[in-house]
Each structure stands twice: as structure tokens, then as C-alpha cells.
Coordinates of C-alpha atoms in Angstrom, one line a residue:
X28 CA -23.5 6.2 65.1
X29 CA -26.1 8.3 63.1
X30 CA -26.7 7.8 59.4
X31 CA -26.0 10.7 57.1
X32 CA -28.7 12.3 55.0
X33 CA -28.8 11.8 51.3
X34 CA -28.0 8.7 49.2
X35 CA -25.2 6.3 50.3
X36 CA -21.8 6.9 48.9
X37 CA -22.0 3.9 46.4
X38 CA -25.1 5.3 44.6
X39 CA -23.7 6.4 41.3
X40 CA -20.2 5.3 42.2
X41 CA -17.6 3.6 40.0
X42 CA -15.9 0.7 41.8
X43 CA -12.7 -0.9 40.4
X44 CA -12.0 -4.6 40.9
X45 CA -8.3 -5.0 41.3
X46 CA -6.6 -8.4 41.1
X47 CA -3.8 -7.8 43.5
X48 CA -1.4 -10.4 42.2
X49 CA -1.5 -8.9 38.7
X50 CA -1.5 -5.2 39.4
X51 CA 2.2 -4.3 40.2
X52 CA 5.1 -6.2 41.6
X53 CA 7.4 -4.1 43.9
X54 CA 9.6 -6.8 45.4
X55 CA 10.6 -8.6 42.2
X56 CA 9.0 -12.0 43.0
X57 CA 6.7 -12.0 40.0
X58 CA 3.6 -11.4 42.0
X59 CA 1.7 -8.1 42.5
X60 CA 1.5 -6.8 46.1
X61 CA -0.1 -4.2 48.3
X62 CA 2.9 -1.8 47.9
X63 CA 2.2 -2.0 44.2
X64 CA -1.3 -0.8 44.6
X65 CA -0.1 2.1 46.7
X66 CA 2.4 3.0 44.0
X67 CA -0.3 3.1 41.3
X68 CA -3.1 4.8 43.3
X69 CA -2.7 7.9 41.3
X70 CA -3.7 6.0 38.1
X71 CA -7.1 5.2 39.8
X72 CA -7.4 8.8 41.1
X73 CA -6.8 10.2 37.7
X74 CA -9.3 7.8 36.2
X75 CA -11.8 9.0 38.8
X76 CA -13.0 5.8 40.5
X77 CA -14.8 6.0 43.9
X78 CA -13.7 2.7 45.4
X79 CA -11.4 -0.2 45.0
X80 CA -12.4 -3.9 45.5
X81 CA -9.3 -6.0 46.2
X82 CA -9.2 -9.7 45.3
X83 CA -8.5 -11.8 48.3
X84 CA -5.8 -10.4 50.6
X85 CA -6.1 -12.8 53.6
X86 CA -3.6 -15.5 54.4
X87 CA -4.1 -18.6 52.2
X88 CA -2.3 -21.7 50.8
X89 CA -3.6 -20.5 47.4
X90 CA -5.2 -23.7 46.3
X91 CA -7.8 -21.2 44.8
X92 CA -5.7 -18.1 44.9
X93 CA -7.0 -16.6 48.2
X94 CA -10.5 -18.0 48.1
X95 CA -9.3 -20.7 50.5
X96 CA -8.8 -18.5 53.6
X97 CA -6.6 -19.7 56.5
X98 CA -6.9 -16.5 58.6
X99 CA -9.7 -14.0 58.3
X100 CA -8.0 -11.3 60.3
X101 CA -4.6 -11.1 58.5
X102 CA -2.8 -10.3 55.3
X103 CA -1.2 -12.9 53.0
X104 CA 2.6 -12.5 53.6
X105 CA 3.3 -12.7 49.8
X106 CA 1.1 -9.6 49.4
X107 CA 2.3 -7.5 52.3
X108 CA 1.5 -6.8 55.9
X109 CA -1.4 -5.5 57.9
X110 CA 0.4 -2.2 58.1
X111 CA 0.6 -2.1 54.3
X112 CA -3.1 -2.6 54.1
X113 CA -3.8 0.1 56.7
X114 CA -1.6 2.4 54.7
X115 CA -3.4 1.6 51.5
X116 CA -6.8 2.4 53.1
X117 CA -5.3 5.7 54.4
X118 CA -3.7 6.6 51.1
X119 CA -6.8 5.8 49.1
X120 CA -8.9 7.8 51.5
X121 CA -6.7 10.8 50.9
X122 CA -7.5 10.5 47.2
X123 CA -11.2 10.2 47.8
X124 CA -11.4 6.4 47.3
X125 CA -12.6 3.7 49.6
X126 CA -11.3 0.2 49.9
X127 CA -13.4 -3.0 49.9
X128 CA -12.0 -6.5 50.7
X129 CA -13.1 -9.9 49.4
X130 CA -14.8 -11.9 52.1
X131 CA -15.3 -15.7 51.8
X132 CA -17.9 -16.9 54.2
X133 CA -19.1 -20.1 52.4
X134 CA -15.9 -22.1 53.1
X135 CA -12.4 -21.9 54.5
X136 CA -9.1 -23.5 53.6
X137 CA -8.5 -26.9 55.0
X138 CA -5.4 -25.3 56.5
X139 CA -7.6 -23.0 58.6
X140 CA -7.1 -23.7 62.4
X141 CA -10.9 -24.3 62.6
X142 CA -10.8 -27.1 60.2
X143 CA -7.5 -28.5 61.5
X144 CA -9.2 -28.9 64.9
X145 CA -12.5 -30.1 63.3
X146 CA -10.6 -32.9 61.5
X147 CA -8.7 -33.9 64.6
X148 CA -11.7 -35.6 66.3
X149 CA -15.4 -36.1 65.9
X150 CA -15.7 -34.6 69.4
X151 CA -13.5 -31.5 68.7
X152 CA -14.6 -28.0 69.6
X153 CA -14.8 -26.9 65.9
X154 CA -16.3 -30.1 64.4
X155 CA -19.7 -28.5 63.9
X156 CA -18.2 -25.5 62.2
X157 CA -18.2 -27.6 59.0
X158 CA -20.7 -29.8 57.2
X159 CA -20.0 -33.5 58.1
X160 CA -22.2 -36.5 57.2
X161 CA -22.1 -40.2 57.5
X162 CA -21.7 -42.3 54.4
X163 CA -24.7 -43.5 52.4
X164 CA -25.8 -47.1 53.0
X165 CA -23.5 -48.3 50.2
X166 CA -20.6 -46.5 51.8
X167 CA -20.5 -43.7 49.2
X168 CA -21.2 -40.0 49.5
X169 CA -24.3 -38.9 51.4
X170 CA -26.1 -37.5 48.4
X171 CA -25.7 -36.5 44.7
X172 CA -24.3 -33.0 45.3
X173 CA -21.4 -32.1 42.9
X174 CA -18.7 -29.4 43.4
X175 CA -18.0 -26.8 40.8
X176 CA -15.6 -29.1 38.9
X177 CA -18.4 -31.7 38.4
X178 CA -16.9 -34.1 40.9
X179 CA -18.7 -35.3 44.1
X180 CA -18.9 -32.5 46.6
X181 CA -18.0 -34.9 49.5
X182 CA -14.5 -35.8 50.6
X183 CA -14.0 -39.0 52.7
X184 CA -12.1 -38.4 55.9
X185 CA -10.3 -40.8 58.1
X186 CA -12.6 -39.8 61.1
X187 CA -15.3 -41.9 59.5
X188 CA -17.4 -39.2 57.8
X189 CA -17.5 -37.2 54.7
X190 CA -17.1 -33.4 54.7
X191 CA -18.7 -31.1 52.2
X192 CA -16.8 -28.9 49.7
X193 CA -18.8 -27.1 47.0
X194 CA -15.5 -26.1 45.5
X195 CA -12.1 -27.8 45.9
X196 CA -11.5 -30.5 48.5
X197 CA -9.1 -28.0 50.1
X198 CA -12.1 -25.6 50.6
X199 CA -14.5 -27.3 53.2
X200 CA -17.9 -25.6 53.5
X201 CA -18.8 -23.9 56.8
X202 CA -21.9 -25.0 58.7
X203 CA -24.1 -21.9 59.0
X204 CA -26.6 -23.8 61.2
X205 CA -23.9 -23.5 63.9
X206 CA -24.4 -20.2 65.9
X207 CA -20.7 -20.0 66.7
X208 CA -20.0 -19.5 63.0
X209 CA -22.3 -16.5 63.0
X210 CA -20.4 -15.1 66.0
X211 CA -17.1 -15.6 64.3
X212 CA -18.1 -13.6 61.2
X213 CA -19.7 -10.8 63.2
X214 CA -16.3 -10.4 64.8
X215 CA -14.5 -10.5 61.4
X216 CA -16.7 -7.8 60.0
X217 CA -16.2 -5.6 63.0
X218 CA -12.4 -6.2 62.9
X219 CA -12.1 -4.9 59.4
X220 CA -14.7 -2.1 59.6
X221 CA -12.9 -0.8 62.7
X222 CA -9.7 -0.6 60.6
X223 CA -11.5 1.7 58.0
X224 CA -12.3 -0.9 55.4
X225 CA -15.4 0.4 53.5
X226 CA -17.1 -2.9 52.9
X227 CA -16.9 -6.4 51.4
X228 CA -17.5 -8.1 48.2
X229 CA -19.0 -11.3 49.5
X230 CA -18.0 -14.5 47.7
X231 CA -20.6 -17.1 46.9
X232 CA -23.3 -14.8 48.5
X233 CA -26.0 -17.2 47.4
X234 CA -24.4 -20.1 49.3
X235 CA -23.8 -20.3 53.1
X236 CA -26.7 -22.5 54.4
X237 CA -27.1 -26.1 53.1
X238 CA -30.2 -28.2 53.3
X239 CA -30.5 -29.6 56.8
X240 CA -31.8 -32.9 55.4
X241 CA -29.1 -33.1 52.7
X242 CA -31.6 -33.9 50.0
X243 CA -30.5 -34.8 46.5
X244 CA -30.4 -32.0 44.0
X245 CA -33.0 -32.3 41.2
X246 CA -32.1 -32.6 37.5
X247 CA -31.3 -29.6 35.4
X248 CA -34.0 -28.8 32.8
X249 CA -32.3 -26.2 30.7
X250 CA -28.8 -25.2 29.6
X251 CA -28.5 -21.8 31.4
X252 CA -25.1 -22.0 33.3
X253 CA -26.6 -19.7 36.0
X254 CA -29.2 -22.3 36.8
X255 CA -26.8 -25.2 37.3
X256 CA -24.1 -27.4 35.7
X257 CA -23.4 -31.1 35.2
X258 CA -27.0 -32.0 34.9
X259 CA -28.1 -30.8 38.4
X260 CA -29.9 -27.8 39.8
X261 CA -28.0 -26.8 43.1
X262 CA -31.2 -26.0 45.1
X263 CA -30.1 -27.8 48.3
X264 CA -26.4 -27.1 48.5
X265 CA -27.0 -23.4 47.8
X266 CA -29.8 -20.8 47.5
X267 CA -31.3 -21.7 50.9
X268 CA -33.7 -19.2 52.4
X269 CA -32.0 -19.1 55.8
X270 CA -29.0 -17.3 54.1
X271 CA -31.0 -14.1 54.1
X272 CA -31.0 -13.9 57.8
X273 CA -27.2 -13.7 57.8
X274 CA -27.3 -10.6 55.6
X275 CA -30.0 -9.0 57.7
X276 CA -27.7 -9.5 60.7
X277 CA -24.6 -8.1 58.8
X278 CA -26.6 -5.2 57.5
X279 CA -27.3 -4.0 61.0
X280 CA -23.6 -4.1 61.7
X281 CA -22.7 -2.2 58.4
X282 CA -25.4 0.4 59.1
X283 CA -23.9 1.1 62.5
X284 CA -20.9 2.9 61.0
X285 CA -20.4 6.3 59.5
X286 CA -19.9 6.4 56.6
X287 CA -22.1 3.4 56.0
X288 CA -20.2 0.1 55.2
X289 CA -21.1 -1.7 52.0
X290 CA -22.1 -5.3 51.4
X291 CA -21.7 -6.3 47.8
X292 CA -22.8 -9.8 47.0
X293 CA -21.6 -12.3 44.4
X294 CA -25.2 -13.2 43.7
X295 CA -24.8 -15.9 41.1
X296 CA -28.5 -16.3 40.2
X297 CA -30.4 -16.8 36.9
X298 CA -33.6 -15.1 37.8
X299 CA -33.7 -11.4 38.5
X300 CA -36.4 -11.8 41.2
X301 CA -33.9 -14.0 43.1
X302 CA -31.3 -11.3 42.7
X303 CA -33.8 -8.8 44.2
X304 CA -34.4 -11.1 47.1
X305 CA -30.8 -10.6 48.3
X306 CA -31.6 -6.9 48.8
X307 CA -34.5 -8.0 51.1
X308 CA -36.7 -5.0 52.1
X309 CA -33.6 -2.8 51.8
X310 CA -32.3 -4.6 54.9
X311 CA -29.9 -7.2 53.4
X312 CA -27.2 -6.6 50.8
X313 CA -27.0 -3.1 49.5
X314 CA -25.7 -4.3 46.1
X315 CA -25.9 -7.6 44.2
X316 CA -24.0 -8.4 41.0
X317 CA -26.3 -8.9 38.0
X318 CA -24.9 -11.9 36.3
X319 CA -27.7 -12.2 33.7
X320 CA -26.6 -8.8 32.4
X321 CA -22.9 -9.6 32.5
X322 CA -23.3 -13.0 30.7
X323 CA -25.8 -11.7 28.2
X324 CA -24.9 -11.4 24.5
X325 CA -23.8 -7.9 23.5
X326 CA -27.2 -7.3 21.9
X327 CA -29.4 -4.2 22.3
X328 CA -32.8 -6.0 22.9
X329 CA -31.4 -8.5 25.3
X330 CA -29.5 -6.0 27.4
X331 CA -32.4 -3.5 27.4
X332 CA -34.8 -6.3 28.6
X333 CA -32.5 -7.3 31.5
X334 CA -32.1 -3.7 32.5
X335 CA -35.8 -3.0 32.4
X336 CA -36.6 -6.2 34.4
X337 CA -33.9 -5.5 37.0
X338 CA -35.2 -2.0 37.7
X339 CA -38.7 -3.4 38.0
X340 CA -38.0 -6.1 40.5
X341 CA -35.6 -4.4 42.8
X342 CA -37.2 -2.9 46.0
X343 CA -38.0 0.8 45.8
X344 CA -34.8 2.9 46.2
X345 CA -32.5 -0.1 45.8
X346 CA -29.3 0.4 43.8
X347 CA -28.6 -1.9 40.9
X348 CA -24.9 -2.8 40.1
X349 CA -23.5 -3.5 36.6
X350 CA -20.3 -5.1 35.5
X351 CA -19.2 -6.8 32.4
X352 CA -15.8 -8.5 33.3
X353 CA -14.4 -10.2 36.3
X354 CA -11.8 -12.8 37.4
X355 CA -14.2 -15.7 36.8
X356 CA -16.2 -14.9 33.7
X357 CA -13.5 -13.3 31.6
X358 CA -13.1 -9.8 30.0
X359 CA -15.8 -8.1 28.0
X360 CA -13.5 -6.9 25.2
X361 CA -13.1 -10.6 24.2
X362 CA -16.5 -12.1 25.3
X363 CA -18.7 -9.3 24.1
X364 CA -16.7 -7.4 21.5
X365 CA -14.3 -9.9 19.8
X366 CA -11.6 -7.3 20.2
X367 CA -13.5 -4.7 18.0
X368 CA -12.4 -1.3 19.3
X369 CA -15.8 0.3 18.3
X370 CA -17.7 -2.3 20.3
X371 CA -15.4 -1.9 23.3
X372 CA -16.0 1.8 23.3
X373 CA -19.7 1.4 23.0
X374 CA -19.8 -1.2 25.8
X375 CA -18.0 1.2 28.2
X376 CA -20.4 4.0 27.3
X377 CA -23.4 1.9 28.1
X378 CA -21.9 0.5 31.2
X379 CA -21.1 3.9 32.5
X380 CA -24.5 5.5 31.9
X381 CA -26.8 2.9 33.5
X382 CA -28.4 4.0 36.8
X383 CA -26.8 2.6 40.0
X384 CA -23.3 1.5 40.6
X385 CA -20.8 0.5 38.0
X386 CA -17.9 -2.0 38.6
X387 CA -14.9 -2.0 36.3
X388 CA -12.4 -4.8 36.2
X389 CA -8.7 -3.8 36.1
X390 CA -7.8 -3.3 32.4
X391 CA -11.3 -2.6 31.3
X392 CA -10.3 1.0 31.0
X393 CA -7.8 0.2 28.3
X394 CA -9.9 -2.4 26.5
X395 CA -7.6 -5.2 27.8
X396 CA -8.7 -8.5 26.2
X397 CA -8.4 -12.1 27.6
X398 CA -4.8 -13.4 27.2
X399 CA -4.3 -16.9 25.8
X400 CA -2.3 -18.5 28.5
X401 CA -0.5 -21.7 27.3
X402 CA -1.4 -24.8 29.3
X403 CA 2.1 -25.1 30.7
X404 CA 1.9 -21.6 32.2
X405 CA -1.5 -21.8 33.7
X406 CA -1.9 -21.5 37.5
X407 CA -5.6 -21.9 38.2
X408 CA -5.6 -25.6 39.1
X409 CA -9.4 -25.5 39.5
X410 CA -9.9 -25.1 35.8
X411 CA -6.6 -26.5 34.5
X412 CA -8.3 -29.0 32.3
X413 CA -10.6 -26.4 30.7
X414 CA -10.1 -25.0 27.2
X415 CA -8.6 -21.6 26.7
X416 CA -12.0 -20.0 27.0
X417 CA -12.9 -21.8 30.3
X418 CA -9.6 -21.4 32.1
X419 CA -9.8 -18.4 34.4
X420 CA -6.2 -17.4 34.1
X421 CA -7.0 -15.7 30.8
X422 CA -8.6 -12.8 32.7
X423 CA -6.0 -12.7 35.5
X424 CA -2.8 -11.8 33.7
X425 CA -0.6 -8.8 34.7
X426 CA -1.7 -5.2 34.1
X427 CA 0.3 -3.8 31.1
X428 CA 1.5 -0.4 32.3
X429 CA 3.8 0.2 29.3
X430 CA 5.1 -1.5 26.1
X431 CA 8.2 -3.0 27.7
X432 CA 8.8 -6.8 27.7
X433 CA 7.4 -7.1 31.3
X434 CA 4.8 -4.4 30.7
X435 CA 6.0 -2.3 33.7
X436 CA 4.4 -5.0 36.0
X437 CA 7.7 -6.3 37.3
X438 CA 11.5 -5.7 36.9
X439 CA 13.4 -6.8 33.8
X440 CA 14.5 -10.4 34.1
X441 CA 11.7 -11.3 36.5
X442 CA 9.2 -13.9 35.3
X443 CA 5.6 -12.8 36.0
X444 CA 3.4 -15.3 37.8
X445 CA 1.2 -15.3 34.6
X446 CA 2.4 -14.2 31.2
X447 CA 1.5 -11.0 29.5
X448 CA 0.0 -11.0 26.1
X449 CA 2.3 -12.0 23.2
X450 CA 2.3 -10.1 21.0
X451 CA 1.7 -7.2 23.4
X452 CA -1.8 -5.7 23.6
X453 CA -3.0 -2.3 24.8
X454 CA -1.1 -0.6 27.7
X455 CA -1.6 2.3 30.0
X456 CA 1.3 4.5 29.0
X457 CA 0.5 4.5 25.3
X458 CA -3.2 5.2 25.9
X459 CA -2.5 7.9 28.4
X460 CA -0.5 9.8 25.7
X461 CA -3.4 9.5 23.2
X462 CA -6.4 11.8 24.0
X463 CA -8.6 9.7 21.7
X464 CA -7.8 6.3 23.4
X465 CA -10.1 4.0 25.2
X466 CA -8.5 5.1 28.5
X467 CA -9.3 8.7 27.9
X468 CA -12.9 7.8 26.8
X469 CA -13.3 5.9 30.1
X470 CA -12.0 8.8 32.1
X471 CA -14.4 11.2 30.4
X472 CA -17.3 8.8 31.0
X473 CA -16.4 8.6 34.7
X474 CA -16.2 12.4 34.9
X475 CA -19.5 12.8 33.1
X476 CA -21.2 10.2 35.3
X477 CA -19.9 12.0 38.4
X478 CA -21.1 15.4 37.2
X479 CA -24.4 14.4 35.8
X480 CA -25.5 11.2 37.6
X481 CA -24.5 12.0 41.2
X482 CA -26.5 10.0 43.6
X483 CA -27.0 7.2 41.2
X484 CA -30.4 8.2 39.8
X485 CA -33.6 6.8 41.3
X486 CA -34.2 4.1 38.7
X487 CA -38.0 4.1 38.3
X488 CA -38.4 7.9 38.3
X489 CA -35.3 9.1 36.4
X490 CA -34.6 6.2 34.0
X491 CA -36.8 5.5 31.0
X492 CA -36.3 3.3 27.9
X493 CA -37.1 5.2 24.7
X494 CA -38.4 3.9 21.4
X495 CA -35.6 2.9 19.1
X496 CA -35.2 1.3 15.7
X497 CA -33.9 -2.3 15.2
X498 CA -30.3 -2.6 16.3
X499 CA -30.5 0.6 18.5
X500 CA -30.9 1.2 22.2
X501 CA -32.0 4.6 23.6
X502 CA -32.8 5.6 27.1
X503 CA -33.2 8.6 29.3
X504 CA -31.2 8.8 32.5
X505 CA -31.8 11.9 34.5
X506 CA -31.5 14.8 32.2
X507 CA -29.4 12.9 29.7
X508 CA -30.2 10.9 26.6
X509 CA -28.1 7.9 25.7
X510 CA -28.3 6.5 22.1
X511 CA -26.4 3.4 21.2
X512 CA -26.1 1.9 17.7
X513 CA -25.6 -1.9 18.0
X514 CA -25.2 -2.4 14.3
X515 CA -22.7 -2.1 11.5
X516 CA -24.8 0.5 9.7
X517 CA -25.1 4.3 10.3
X518 CA -28.2 5.4 12.2
X519 CA -29.8 8.7 12.9
X520 CA -29.8 10.2 16.4
X521 CA -33.2 10.2 18.2
X522 CA -35.2 13.3 17.7
X523 CA -35.1 14.0 21.5
X524 CA -31.3 14.3 21.4
X525 CA -30.0 17.8 22.1
X526 CA -26.4 18.8 22.5
X527 CA -24.0 15.8 22.2
X528 CA -21.8 15.8 25.3
X529 CA -19.7 12.7 24.5
X530 CA -19.3 10.1 21.7
X531 CA -17.8 6.7 22.1
X532 CA -15.9 7.3 18.9
X533 CA -14.0 10.3 20.1
X534 CA -13.9 13.8 18.8
X535 CA -15.0 14.9 15.3
X536 CA -17.2 11.9 14.6
X537 CA -20.5 11.4 12.8
X538 CA -22.4 12.3 15.9
X539 CA -21.7 15.9 15.2
X540 CA -23.6 15.4 12.0
X541 CA -26.7 14.0 13.9
X542 CA -25.7 10.5 12.9
X543 CA -24.5 7.5 14.8
X544 CA -21.7 5.6 13.1
X545 CA -21.6 1.8 13.2
X546 CA -21.2 0.6 16.8
X547 CA -21.2 4.1 18.1
X548 CA -22.9 5.5 21.2
X549 CA -23.5 9.1 22.4
X550 CA -24.5 10.9 25.5
X551 CA -26.6 14.0 24.8
X552 CA -28.7 16.6 26.6
X553 CA -32.4 16.0 26.3
X554 CA -33.7 18.4 23.7
X555 CA -36.3 21.0 24.7

């Protein structure tokens, strides 16, 4: 198939991460489902997003809520059917939205037929699909690798070897040195692409290959969580250079479709040049998540530096991708903004005016904060022992559609799988009725982005950081000027600001008087 002229569809797009179990329950079992997404597609259409990334939808025992896959070519029966997913793709397409799935290539569930066979015998057909190793001389694990809970990453098996699990023991790591694993995943990509799925968010995109010699990981020098945890740098059980060959292979498959299919990586890296490496020479991933940006403090100099460095290191023409919340790191209204409505509005304005692709997490559009889930009601066993800030359930609670006791997520009398905020927080219905709400601001920002930043803006030619006073951030993007006041004091608009098109504070604000209020941002025309 030939490739269309012009920039790919994701340049300048707004993607929306949707946690399926927490979106809308239509069969009264307390869990969101695919029918619930179809029911609420008009909300996303009204908001103006270009694509939807679904949290894992494939069959799974749910030891890690879908990130332990037992069948890559199916749909979890609790979420719906393959026909439901096909209908969702069709219905979204009729509204101008594309659907991306979550793909987990680093590991499977221990309930996957591949692993069941692999564990049956050391001579089984699928044994080499996984990473097995003999014990160390003392009978213990083969090396010092740790999983993401800080425990040894090796599980003893009665067949006389250990198997590797960088995550839970129920999530054995695949062996990407095995050519048959490559063939399996090429088939998986083509299965979903042929059904009209627009692409994948790739889980643990920095993983896949493991050191062939199983060398010990070196000690961790600093405290950056992106560089490692539990005192070790995971340089041998992740981040291996051979992984790039997988994405070059997948990119050829994705580029063979019209419209082009998208590969969006969970590139959990500390250094921006490493992030750039996953784009290759524009022949690997088309997008890679920028975790240094998302995990930065909400501070003008820090954010400005990360944006500048990102645009410098990416290959020419590559598209950066920005997000500030997700199902693992929590919600930006809490982490960045401490619930301050002015800061939430400012954060959305900045996020929506950076060049490239923007990803919203469900609830970002209403300023939804983290929810303090009591320990007795937590479901994420992987972080069950963590404090309220570390437990991931806080960012996975049901979408509050209205102010009712169940938030419109499920029927009266049905207990949601995770609790809603108590007392209730923001909800969609109330904000939809308020033209000055965060929801309406988000919609206006999406519309402005689509009208003015179509094609995503070529970063190094149409994005420019501008001089700004302490506590301010100003930049030119295309023909627009963005001015953001990251302080509690009023500030003047830059001299280059012409007509103000939009303010984070709503209508009738100080921006009309050529001032930025505390924690206010504006988008303006460049003055002549």
C-alpha cells in the first residue's frame, strides 16, 4: 500500500488514554466494559480527541489487570467480545477517532498456553519462548536482577530451573533471542491491524531483550527513579540494544498500511538521548512517551529545559509526545497541582500547546485528582503494600459522569470495582453545564490546537523558546505565542503578544488587561 502525502495522522493529534474498567459499566457487574465506551463515544467526539488508547483488552487472569496476557488475539470476556471491539473501532471511526490497543510484548501471563507448555517439560516446544536459567552454584537465583517490587526477578520451577519475571511471578518474561517469538508477534500485529486497529501503545518498550550472559546489574549511583530502583541500575535485564531491531521490523509492518499504523512506546528512560534512540532514524517507534517531562516538577525552568532538550535530540521530523498523567504515575491535578484549579488549568494549556502529540488520561479534562483508596478496597496487588501515593489504584478509579452516588459509572446499588471519591470530586455533567469549567477549557484548547497547530508543527523550525522573567515561560509555536505564569504574582504579557485567543482562567480575566494573573496562561497571536 502506498503512503499518503503530508504528515502522519498523529502529528498534532490529541490521544485519550481510557482505562476500560473504570469508564462505564453497562452490565451492572461493577466493571467498565467495551459497550460502555461505545455508549460514551460522543463525549470524546464532543471533546475533539483524535484517537483513543484502550488499557489492556486482551484475555487475562488479571494478576496485573490485563498486563498479564493469556491470549493476544482475543478480548477479555469481562470486557466484552471481539464483535464489541470491532463495533467500537467502527463507531469511533465514524466520529473521526482512531482506536489503539495496549500490547504487552515483554512478558505473558503464566496462564498463557505458551508458558503452560514451556513449564511442562525442559524439552517442550515453547520452552525457549521464555528466559530460563540454571541455579547459581549456591542453588540460588542466577544473578542479582530484581523485579519491579524489589524482590528477586527469578522464580524457581519444579523443572529444575528458574524463570525470569521482571514484574510479577505470574508474568514470565519472553525470550526475544528466540526467532519464533518474533514470528508470533508479527502475526499479532497483522491480526489487529487487519481488523482496523490504528496502532499500539507498547508496554515496557525499553524491555524485550535480556543480556545473553545474564550479567549482574551494577549499583545505582543516584536517586532518579527513571534510572533504577532498589539500589540497582537495570542495564542487563532491560535497555538492551537488540530491542531496536524489533521496532525496525514492526515499523515496516506498520508502514505497509494506509492509513499508517502507529507504534507508541512506553519508553521509561531517564536520558532524553535514550528516548530519541527509540525513534531510530525515523524507522522505529513513531512516538515515545517522555517520562522526564511527566515526572518533572511543575516548574517553568525545569519543563522548559526538558522541552528544549527533547526537541534538540529527536531525529529531524520526529514527533514528540507529551503526557502528564497515566495509570502508573498518577494524575497531574494531584502530583503537579495539589488540587489548585488555577494550576490545573495552566497545566492543560501548556500540555495542549506543545508541538507534537498530546495524550490525555481519562478525567484529565475535568481536573480529576487522585482518589485516596482505603487499603481494604485496593485491587492492585502489585503495589498493595505501598503508601497512598505509591499505590496505583489512586489513578484508576471510576470516571465520575455525574454527581450521583455511583457517579453515573454503574447502576444504583452496584458496588464499583474501585471506589469513587468521597466526598465527590469534579464530574462531567456539572462541568458540561458550566461554560467556564475545566472541561470547557480543555475542549477549547483541543479546538484551538486543531485549528492552529494542524500537522503538529515541525519542532525545530516552528517552535521557539522566548525570553521570560523569573517564574514565567513563553514560547512561540507556529504563529501563536504562549505565555504562562508559574507564580502567585501577576505578570505582564510579553511585548510580542498580540490578540489573546484563549486564557486558562476563562473569560473576562486579567489577560484582557495585558496582564497574566497568578498561575494563568494565555495563547495569543504573535504581534506584528
